[in-house]
Coordinates of C-alpha atoms in Angstrom, one line a residue:
Chain A
M18 CA -21.0 -20.2 -28.3
K19 CA -18.6 -19.2 -25.4
Q20 CA -19.9 -16.7 -23.2
P21 CA -17.0 -13.5 -24.1
L22 CA -15.4 -12.8 -20.6
I23 CA -15.3 -8.7 -21.4
T24 CA -16.6 -7.5 -24.6
C25 CA -15.5 -3.3 -25.2
S26 CA -17.6 -1.7 -27.9
G27 CA -16.0 0.9 -29.8
A28 CA -14.7 2.0 -25.7
G29 CA -12.4 4.5 -25.3
F30 CA -10.5 5.3 -21.8
G31 CA -8.4 8.1 -20.5
Y32 CA -8.0 10.9 -17.5
E33 CA -10.5 13.9 -17.5
N34 CA -11.2 15.6 -20.6
F35 CA -8.0 13.5 -22.7
D36 CA -8.6 10.6 -24.4
V37 CA -5.5 8.1 -24.6
V38 CA -7.1 4.6 -26.2
T39 CA -9.9 5.5 -28.9
D40 CA -12.7 3.4 -29.7
V41 CA -11.0 -0.5 -29.1
T42 CA -13.5 -3.3 -30.3
M43 CA -12.2 -6.4 -28.7
E44 CA -13.3 -10.0 -26.6
I45 CA -11.9 -11.7 -24.6
L46 CA -13.0 -15.7 -24.9
P47 CA -12.6 -18.5 -22.5
G48 CA -9.3 -20.1 -22.7
D49 CA -8.0 -17.2 -24.9
Y50 CA -4.1 -15.9 -24.9
I51 CA -3.9 -12.1 -26.1
G52 CA -0.7 -10.7 -26.4
V53 CA -1.0 -6.5 -26.0
V54 CA 1.9 -4.8 -27.9
G55 CA 2.3 -1.5 -28.8
E56 CA 4.9 1.8 -28.7
N57 CA 5.6 2.9 -25.3
G58 CA 2.6 5.6 -24.6
A59 CA 0.3 4.2 -26.9
G60 CA -2.0 3.1 -23.9
K61 CA -1.5 -0.6 -22.9
S62 CA -1.6 0.4 -19.5
T63 CA -4.9 2.5 -19.8
F64 CA -6.7 -0.5 -21.9
I65 CA -5.5 -2.2 -18.8
K66 CA -6.9 0.1 -16.5
G67 CA -10.0 0.1 -18.1
L68 CA -10.3 -3.4 -18.7
L69 CA -9.9 -3.9 -14.8
G70 CA -12.8 -1.0 -14.2
L71 CA -10.7 1.3 -13.3
L72 CA -11.1 3.2 -15.1
K73 CA -14.9 4.4 -16.7
P74 CA -15.1 4.2 -20.5
T75 CA -14.5 8.0 -21.3
S76 CA -17.0 6.3 -25.2
G77 CA -18.1 3.2 -26.0
T78 CA -18.7 0.6 -23.8
I79 CA -17.1 -2.3 -21.9
H80 CA -19.5 -5.6 -20.7
V81 CA -17.6 -7.3 -18.0
A82 CA -19.0 -11.4 -18.2
D83 CA -21.5 -11.6 -14.5
E84 CA -19.1 -14.5 -13.6
L85 CA -16.2 -11.9 -13.2
K86 CA -17.9 -8.8 -11.4
K87 CA -18.4 -11.2 -8.6
T88 CA -14.6 -11.9 -8.3
G89 CA -13.1 -9.4 -9.8
I90 CA -10.1 -9.6 -12.1
G91 CA -7.0 -11.8 -11.7
Y92 CA -4.0 -8.8 -12.2
L93 CA -0.3 -8.9 -11.7
P94 CA 0.6 -5.5 -11.6
Q95 CA 3.7 -4.1 -12.6
Q96 CA 5.8 -4.1 -9.5
T97 CA 5.9 -1.6 -7.4
A98 CA 9.7 -0.2 -5.6
A99 CA 8.0 -0.5 -2.3
Q100 CA 7.2 -4.4 -2.6
K101 CA 11.3 -4.6 -2.6
D102 CA 11.8 -4.9 1.0
F103 CA 8.2 -5.2 1.6
P104 CA 8.1 -7.6 5.3
A105 CA 5.2 -10.2 4.3
T106 CA 5.3 -13.7 4.1
V107 CA 4.8 -15.8 0.6
W108 CA 1.8 -17.3 2.3
E109 CA 0.0 -13.7 3.5
V110 CA 0.7 -12.2 -0.5
V111 CA -1.3 -15.6 -1.5
L112 CA -3.9 -15.6 0.8
S113 CA -4.7 -11.8 0.0
G114 CA -5.4 -12.8 -3.7
T115 CA -8.7 -14.6 -1.5
L116 CA -9.9 -11.0 -0.1
S117 CA -12.7 -10.5 -2.7
R118 CA -14.2 -13.8 -1.5
T119 CA -14.6 -12.3 2.0
G120 CA -16.8 -9.5 1.7
Y121 CA -17.6 -7.9 4.8
R122 CA -16.5 -10.9 6.6
P123 CA -13.5 -9.8 8.4
F124 CA -11.3 -13.6 8.5
Y125 CA -10.4 -16.1 5.6
S126 CA -12.2 -19.2 6.1
R127 CA -11.4 -22.6 5.7
K128 CA -12.4 -23.0 2.2
E129 CA -10.0 -19.4 1.4
K130 CA -6.9 -20.7 2.6
E131 CA -7.6 -24.1 1.0
L132 CA -7.8 -22.0 -2.3
A133 CA -4.5 -20.6 -1.3
E134 CA -2.5 -23.9 -0.1
L135 CA -4.0 -25.0 -3.9
N136 CA -2.9 -22.1 -5.8
M137 CA 0.3 -22.3 -4.1
E138 CA 1.0 -25.7 -5.3
R139 CA 0.3 -25.6 -8.3
L140 CA 3.2 -23.1 -8.7
G141 CA 5.5 -24.8 -6.6
I142 CA 5.9 -22.4 -4.0
T143 CA 4.0 -24.5 -1.1
D144 CA 7.3 -24.6 0.4
L145 CA 8.1 -21.0 0.3
R146 CA 5.5 -20.4 2.0
K147 CA 6.9 -19.1 5.3
K148 CA 9.9 -17.0 3.0
C149 CA 9.6 -14.0 3.2
Y150 CA 8.3 -11.7 -0.3
R151 CA 11.6 -9.8 -0.3
D152 CA 14.2 -12.2 0.0
L153 CA 12.5 -14.7 -3.2
S154 CA 13.7 -13.9 -6.6
G155 CA 12.2 -12.5 -9.4
G156 CA 11.0 -15.5 -11.4
Q157 CA 9.2 -16.7 -7.7
K158 CA 8.1 -12.9 -6.9
Q159 CA 6.5 -13.3 -9.9
R160 CA 5.3 -17.1 -9.3
V161 CA 3.4 -15.5 -5.7
L162 CA 1.8 -13.0 -6.9
I163 CA 0.3 -15.3 -9.9
A164 CA -0.6 -18.1 -6.8
R165 CA -2.4 -14.8 -5.6
A166 CA -4.2 -13.5 -8.9
L167 CA -5.1 -17.1 -9.4
C168 CA -7.2 -16.5 -6.2
A169 CA -9.3 -14.1 -7.5
T170 CA -10.7 -15.9 -10.1
E171 CA -10.2 -19.0 -12.6
Q172 CA -11.6 -16.9 -15.5
L173 CA -9.1 -14.4 -16.4
L174 CA -5.3 -13.3 -15.8
I175 CA -4.5 -9.7 -16.4
L176 CA -0.3 -9.9 -16.6
D177 CA 1.0 -5.8 -17.0
E178 CA 4.7 -6.7 -18.0
P179 CA 5.1 -9.1 -16.4
I180 CA 8.6 -10.0 -17.9
T181 CA 10.5 -6.8 -16.4
G182 CA 13.2 -7.4 -14.4
L183 CA 13.1 -11.5 -15.0
D184 CA 16.8 -12.6 -16.4
P185 CA 16.2 -14.9 -19.6
S186 CA 15.6 -18.3 -18.4
A187 CA 13.4 -16.7 -15.3
A188 CA 11.3 -14.9 -19.1
Q189 CA 11.1 -18.2 -20.4
E190 CA 9.7 -20.4 -17.4
F191 CA 7.6 -17.6 -16.7
Y192 CA 6.1 -18.3 -20.6
Q193 CA 5.6 -21.6 -19.6
V194 CA 4.0 -21.4 -16.5
V195 CA 1.2 -19.0 -18.1
R196 CA 1.1 -21.4 -21.1
K197 CA 0.4 -24.2 -18.6
L198 CA -2.5 -22.5 -17.4
N199 CA -4.1 -21.6 -20.8
R200 CA -3.7 -24.6 -22.7
E201 CA -4.0 -27.4 -19.6
E202 CA -6.7 -25.8 -17.0
G203 CA -8.0 -22.9 -19.6
V204 CA -7.9 -19.9 -18.2
A205 CA -7.9 -16.9 -20.1
I206 CA -4.6 -15.0 -20.7
L207 CA -4.0 -11.0 -21.4
M208 CA -0.8 -9.6 -21.5
V209 CA 1.2 -6.8 -22.4
S210 CA 4.6 -7.1 -22.8
H211 CA 7.3 -5.5 -24.7
D212 CA 8.9 -8.8 -25.7
I213 CA 7.5 -9.1 -29.1
Q214 CA 9.3 -11.7 -30.5
N215 CA 8.1 -13.7 -27.1
M216 CA 4.5 -12.6 -27.6
V217 CA 4.2 -13.9 -31.3
R218 CA 5.5 -17.4 -30.0
Q219 CA 3.3 -17.6 -27.1
A220 CA -0.4 -16.3 -27.5
D221 CA -2.7 -16.8 -30.1
R222 CA -4.2 -13.6 -30.3
I223 CA -2.8 -10.3 -30.3
L224 CA -4.0 -6.7 -30.1
H225 CA -1.6 -4.1 -31.1
L226 CA -2.5 -0.6 -30.1
K227 CA -1.7 3.2 -30.6
Q228 CA -4.2 4.9 -29.2
K229 CA -6.5 3.1 -31.4
V230 CA -6.5 -0.5 -32.6
L231 CA -3.8 -0.6 -35.3
F232 CA -4.1 -4.7 -35.3
C233 CA -6.7 -7.4 -33.7
G234 CA -6.6 -10.9 -34.6
S235 CA -4.7 -14.1 -34.7
V236 CA -0.9 -14.4 -34.5
E237 CA -0.7 -15.9 -38.2
E238 CA -2.7 -12.9 -39.6
Y239 CA -0.3 -10.6 -38.0
R240 CA 2.9 -12.1 -39.1
K241 CA 1.3 -11.8 -42.8
S242 CA -0.4 -7.9 -42.2
P243 CA 2.2 -5.7 -43.0
L244 CA 2.5 -3.6 -40.0
G245 CA 3.1 -7.2 -37.6
K246 CA 6.1 -7.6 -40.4
Q247 CA 7.1 -3.8 -40.0
F248 CA 7.1 -4.6 -36.7
L249 CA 8.3 -7.9 -36.1
G250 CA 11.5 -7.2 -38.7
G251 CA 13.6 -4.7 -36.2
G252 CA 14.0 -7.3 -33.6
E253 CA 14.5 -10.7 -35.8
E254 CA 17.0 -10.0 -37.5
Chain B
M14 CA 8.2 -0.7 41.1
S15 CA 8.7 2.1 43.8
L16 CA 9.8 4.1 41.3
I17 CA 7.0 3.4 38.7
S18 CA 4.4 4.1 42.2
E19 CA 5.9 7.2 42.8
M20 CA 5.2 8.4 39.4
L21 CA 1.5 6.5 39.4
S22 CA 1.4 9.4 41.8
Y23 CA 0.9 12.5 40.3
P24 CA -2.4 12.5 38.0
F25 CA -0.5 14.8 35.7
L26 CA 1.4 11.6 35.2
V27 CA -0.6 9.0 34.7
R28 CA -2.6 11.4 32.4
A29 CA 0.7 11.3 30.6
L30 CA 1.2 7.8 30.9
T31 CA -2.3 6.6 29.3
G32 CA -2.0 9.0 27.0
G33 CA 1.4 8.9 25.4
I34 CA 1.1 4.8 25.3
L35 CA -2.4 5.6 23.3
V36 CA -0.9 7.5 21.3
S37 CA 2.5 5.5 20.4
L38 CA 0.4 1.9 20.0
C39 CA -1.7 4.2 17.1
A40 CA 1.3 6.1 15.6
A41 CA 3.1 2.5 15.6
L42 CA 0.7 0.3 13.7
L43 CA -0.6 3.3 11.6
G44 CA 3.1 3.8 10.9
V45 CA 4.3 0.1 9.1
S46 CA 1.7 0.9 7.0
L47 CA 2.6 4.6 6.0
V48 CA 6.6 3.8 5.9
L49 CA 5.9 0.6 3.4
K50 CA 4.2 3.2 1.3
R51 CA 6.9 5.0 1.2
Y52 CA 4.9 8.0 3.1
S53 CA 6.7 8.5 6.1
M54 CA 7.8 12.2 6.0
I55 CA 3.8 12.2 6.0
G56 CA 4.5 12.6 9.6
D57 CA 7.0 15.1 9.9
G58 CA 4.8 17.7 7.4
L59 CA 1.6 17.7 9.6
S60 CA 3.1 17.9 12.5
H61 CA 4.3 21.4 11.7
V62 CA 1.6 22.0 9.9
S63 CA -0.2 20.7 13.6
F64 CA 2.4 23.3 14.6
G65 CA 0.9 26.3 12.7
A66 CA -2.5 25.5 13.5
L67 CA -2.1 25.2 16.9
S68 CA -0.3 28.4 17.6
V69 CA -2.8 30.7 15.7
A70 CA -5.4 28.5 17.5
I71 CA -4.1 30.1 20.5
A72 CA -3.1 33.3 19.4
F73 CA -6.6 33.9 19.0
G74 CA -8.0 32.6 22.1
W75 CA -9.5 29.0 19.7
S76 CA -9.9 25.6 20.8
P77 CA -6.7 23.5 20.0
L78 CA -8.2 21.0 19.4
Q79 CA -11.3 22.2 17.9
V80 CA -8.8 24.0 15.1
S81 CA -6.1 22.1 14.8
I82 CA -7.3 18.3 14.1
P83 CA -9.6 19.7 11.1
V84 CA -6.7 21.9 9.8
V85 CA -4.1 18.6 10.2
V86 CA -7.4 16.2 8.6
I87 CA -7.2 19.3 5.2
A88 CA -3.6 19.2 5.5
A89 CA -3.0 14.7 5.7
F90 CA -5.2 14.3 2.7
F91 CA -3.8 17.2 0.8
L92 CA -0.2 15.4 1.3
L93 CA -1.9 11.7 0.5
R94 CA -2.9 13.1 -3.0
I95 CA -0.4 14.9 -4.3
T96 CA 1.5 11.8 -3.6
E97 CA -0.5 9.9 -5.6
N98 CA -0.5 12.4 -8.4
G99 CA 2.9 12.6 -8.5
K100 CA 3.2 15.9 -10.6
I101 CA 5.1 17.9 -7.8
K102 CA 7.8 15.9 -6.1
S103 CA 6.1 14.9 -2.9
D104 CA 9.3 15.2 -0.5
A105 CA 9.3 19.4 -1.4
A106 CA 5.4 19.6 -2.0
I107 CA 5.7 18.6 2.4
A108 CA 8.9 20.4 3.4
V109 CA 6.9 23.2 1.4
I110 CA 3.7 23.0 3.5
S111 CA 5.9 22.3 6.9
A112 CA 7.9 25.6 6.4
S113 CA 4.5 27.6 6.0
A114 CA 2.8 25.9 8.2
L115 CA 5.8 26.6 10.2
A116 CA 6.8 29.7 10.0
L117 CA 2.5 30.8 9.8
G118 CA 2.8 30.2 13.2
I119 CA 5.9 31.1 14.5
T120 CA 4.9 34.7 13.1
V121 CA 1.5 34.6 14.2
T122 CA 3.2 33.9 17.8
A123 CA 5.4 36.7 18.0
L124 CA 3.4 39.1 17.1
T125 CA 0.2 38.2 19.8
T126 CA 1.2 36.8 22.9
G127 CA 5.1 37.0 22.1
M128 CA 7.6 34.1 22.5
T129 CA 6.9 32.3 26.2
T130 CA 7.6 29.0 27.0
D131 CA 4.6 27.5 25.8
V132 CA 5.6 27.7 22.0
S133 CA 9.0 26.0 23.5
S134 CA 6.9 23.3 24.8
Y135 CA 5.3 22.8 21.2
M136 CA 8.0 22.5 19.4
F137 CA 10.0 20.3 21.7
G138 CA 7.1 19.0 23.9
S139 CA 6.0 18.8 27.7
I140 CA 4.7 16.2 29.4
L141 CA 2.6 18.9 31.5
A142 CA 0.0 18.9 28.0
M143 CA -2.4 15.6 28.1
S144 CA -5.5 17.2 29.6
R145 CA -8.1 14.8 30.6
E146 CA -10.0 16.0 27.1
D147 CA -6.9 14.7 25.1
V148 CA -6.2 11.0 27.5
I149 CA -10.2 10.6 26.6
L150 CA -9.8 11.7 22.8
A151 CA -6.4 9.2 22.9
A152 CA -9.1 6.1 23.8
V153 CA -11.3 7.4 21.3
L154 CA -8.7 7.1 18.5
S155 CA -7.3 3.8 20.1
V156 CA -10.6 2.4 19.7
V157 CA -11.1 3.3 16.3
V158 CA -7.1 2.5 15.2
L159 CA -7.2 -1.1 17.0
F160 CA -10.9 -1.6 15.3
L161 CA -9.4 -1.1 12.0
F162 CA -6.1 -3.8 12.2
I163 CA -8.3 -6.3 13.8
F164 CA -11.9 -6.3 11.5
F165 CA -9.9 -4.8 8.5
Y166 CA -6.0 -6.4 8.9
H167 CA -6.8 -7.8 5.7
K168 CA -7.5 -5.2 3.8
V169 CA -5.4 -3.0 5.1
F170 CA -2.9 -5.3 4.0
A171 CA -4.2 -5.8 0.9
V172 CA -4.3 -2.1 0.5
T173 CA -0.6 -1.0 1.7
F174 CA 1.3 -4.3 -0.2
D175 CA -0.6 -3.7 -4.1
E176 CA -3.0 -1.0 -3.9
S177 CA -3.7 -1.7 -8.1
F178 CA -4.6 -5.5 -7.3
A179 CA -6.1 -4.3 -4.0
R180 CA -8.7 -1.8 -6.3
A181 CA -9.0 -4.9 -9.1
T182 CA -10.2 -6.9 -6.7
G183 CA -13.2 -4.1 -4.8
V184 CA -11.6 -2.8 -2.8
R185 CA -12.0 0.5 -1.9
V186 CA -8.4 1.5 -1.9
S187 CA -9.2 5.5 -1.9
W188 CA -12.2 5.1 1.2
Y189 CA -8.6 3.6 3.1
H190 CA -7.0 6.4 2.2
I191 CA -9.2 8.5 3.9
L192 CA -9.4 7.0 6.7
F193 CA -5.8 6.9 7.0
A194 CA -5.4 10.5 6.9
V195 CA -7.9 11.7 9.5
L196 CA -6.4 8.7 11.7
T197 CA -2.6 10.0 10.9
A198 CA -3.4 13.3 11.0
V199 CA -5.6 12.7 14.9
T200 CA -2.6 10.7 16.5
I201 CA -0.6 13.4 15.2
V202 CA -2.5 15.6 17.0
L203 CA -2.8 14.3 19.5
G204 CA 1.1 13.3 20.0
M205 CA 2.8 16.4 19.5
R206 CA 2.1 18.4 22.7
M207 CA 3.6 15.9 24.3
M208 CA 6.1 14.4 22.1
G209 CA 6.9 18.2 20.6
A210 CA 6.6 19.1 16.9
M211 CA 9.5 18.4 16.2
L212 CA 9.5 14.9 17.6
I213 CA 6.3 13.4 17.0
S214 CA 6.7 12.2 13.4
S215 CA 9.7 9.4 15.1
L216 CA 6.8 7.4 17.0
I217 CA 6.0 6.7 13.4
I218 CA 8.4 5.9 12.0
F219 CA 11.3 4.2 14.7
P220 CA 8.5 1.4 15.7
A221 CA 7.7 0.0 12.3
L222 CA 12.0 0.4 11.1
T223 CA 13.2 -1.6 14.1
A224 CA 10.1 -4.3 13.9
M225 CA 11.1 -4.7 10.2
R226 CA 14.7 -5.5 11.1
L227 CA 13.1 -8.1 13.5
F228 CA 10.6 -9.8 11.3
K229 CA 9.5 -11.3 8.3
S230 CA 5.8 -11.3 8.6
F231 CA 3.2 -8.4 7.6
R232 CA 1.2 -9.9 10.9
G233 CA 4.5 -10.2 13.0
V234 CA 5.9 -6.8 12.1
I235 CA 2.3 -4.8 13.2
I236 CA 2.0 -6.7 16.3
A237 CA 6.2 -6.2 17.1
A238 CA 5.8 -1.8 15.9
G239 CA 2.8 -1.9 18.6
A240 CA 5.0 -3.8 21.2
V241 CA 8.3 -1.9 20.4
S242 CA 6.2 1.4 20.8
V243 CA 4.4 1.5 24.0
I244 CA 8.1 -0.7 25.4
C245 CA 10.1 2.7 24.3
F246 CA 7.4 4.9 25.5
C247 CA 7.1 3.9 28.6
L248 CA 11.1 3.4 29.2
G249 CA 11.6 7.1 28.0
M250 CA 8.7 8.1 30.4
V251 CA 11.1 6.4 33.2
I252 CA 14.0 7.7 32.1
S253 CA 12.8 11.8 31.6
Y254 CA 11.6 11.5 35.2
R255 CA 14.1 9.9 36.4
I256 CA 17.3 11.8 34.9
S257 CA 14.3 14.9 34.5
T258 CA 15.6 15.0 31.2
P259 CA 12.6 16.3 28.3
A260 CA 9.8 13.4 28.2
G261 CA 9.5 13.7 24.4
A262 CA 13.1 13.4 23.6
S263 CA 13.9 11.1 25.9
V264 CA 11.4 8.2 24.1
V265 CA 13.0 9.2 21.2
L266 CA 16.5 8.2 22.3
V267 CA 15.4 5.2 23.0
N268 CA 13.6 4.2 20.2
L269 CA 16.8 4.8 18.2
A270 CA 18.9 2.8 20.9
V271 CA 16.3 -0.2 20.0
F272 CA 16.2 0.0 17.1
L273 CA 20.3 0.1 16.5
I274 CA 20.5 -2.9 18.6
C275 CA 17.7 -5.0 16.5
T276 CA 19.9 -3.8 13.4
A277 CA 22.8 -5.2 15.0
V278 CA 20.5 -8.3 15.6
Q279 CA 19.6 -8.3 12.6
A280 CA 22.7 -7.9 11.4
I281 CA 24.4 -10.6 13.0
R282 CA 21.8 -12.9 11.9
G283 CA 21.9 -12.6 9.0
R284 CA 25.6 -13.8 8.8

């Protein structure tokens, strides 16, 4: 029996006296590939903030495995405007993923540098090392950010709308990279996406949110469920 | 060379140069982070708040630094906060706060001491403004800023580049915000009297922009910004001494010239 990485039981998340999502019960197991879907304002981003520990649960509990607590969770945030012209080399960005491993030590050790090298190789961006982040294409940027997230942890990647702004072929390539990490290296994935069609193709499990959990289960069950049919039907004509 | 040794023979100029070099270094380092995080206008807003606080302090005969530093720190904290929340448009909020502070300062001065040369020197800076106390404070400030950028460099990078990721990996981001707010506030209060309330924000913004034209790595930009800032400051002071122009304005014009040259260099290289 695999120990869950994160367990939510009846958890609610929100701001001050206003709950955005309530009563979420789910767990993330090692090697999972979970797609989080739902309409705009359904509380997907809030839920993710809760998982990352940026928001405290307003009700229920959330339990994070000890090994994840140490390194933090590999997180791919939505891109911000400031990052578009940020002067930083790919190497600097990837290396910053190991930050949680340094603790109070002010400099990176050889071990952290090797980890960054390794992850750049895994994602095929070693030759971009000295390139400036702002000069990269959208797909390359995402690879850099995945490499950075993997430097934080091998266990779980949380991706927030990662394909926004990617052209279709870059998006497909991105899905392949993520799937390879999941299938071959056992990295658990939790991805928020609007791209429901690709989500049911890629993920193993679907979590459908709308202020609460509307559905949580395998992709097959989701396809058969009335909710899934309705949500998928619109786009599949 | 003789020009420089001649300049160094005046104690007030030595103070202005040491204080100024230290302040421009701090402003440039903090500036890179502020500009990249889209907080450039905060420097401008804070300098006006600082002007208001200073005028009030002078009018009531209080010590200028002891009044303006806490006031500006609070304002800095507040401005960073509203920028984060995003509820009020932050550029509008900054404009409102800076205009109000300026108006308050001018009114208080007019009612008490009257519009004297003092007020004009706060607006546009005065080379005589650096006291011994200021230089010591500037030295302390630069030690703190350098310490931060050397020993917490990677965390500063992480927070500047991607706050959400930094938070998720356990960096205490809000602590960095507070630190940046305090350091920026002190830098502005110190630099303002020499550079002038209207001009001090250029010390924060120009070196960062210039360095971003030249370098592609964060480390390169940080180091270049510091160097550019100090060099421009010294050049500006020499010019100011030589042809008797106001110090603050000269420094800003040198910064502008260097920025334009670097932009041209970048354009030629990019082709």
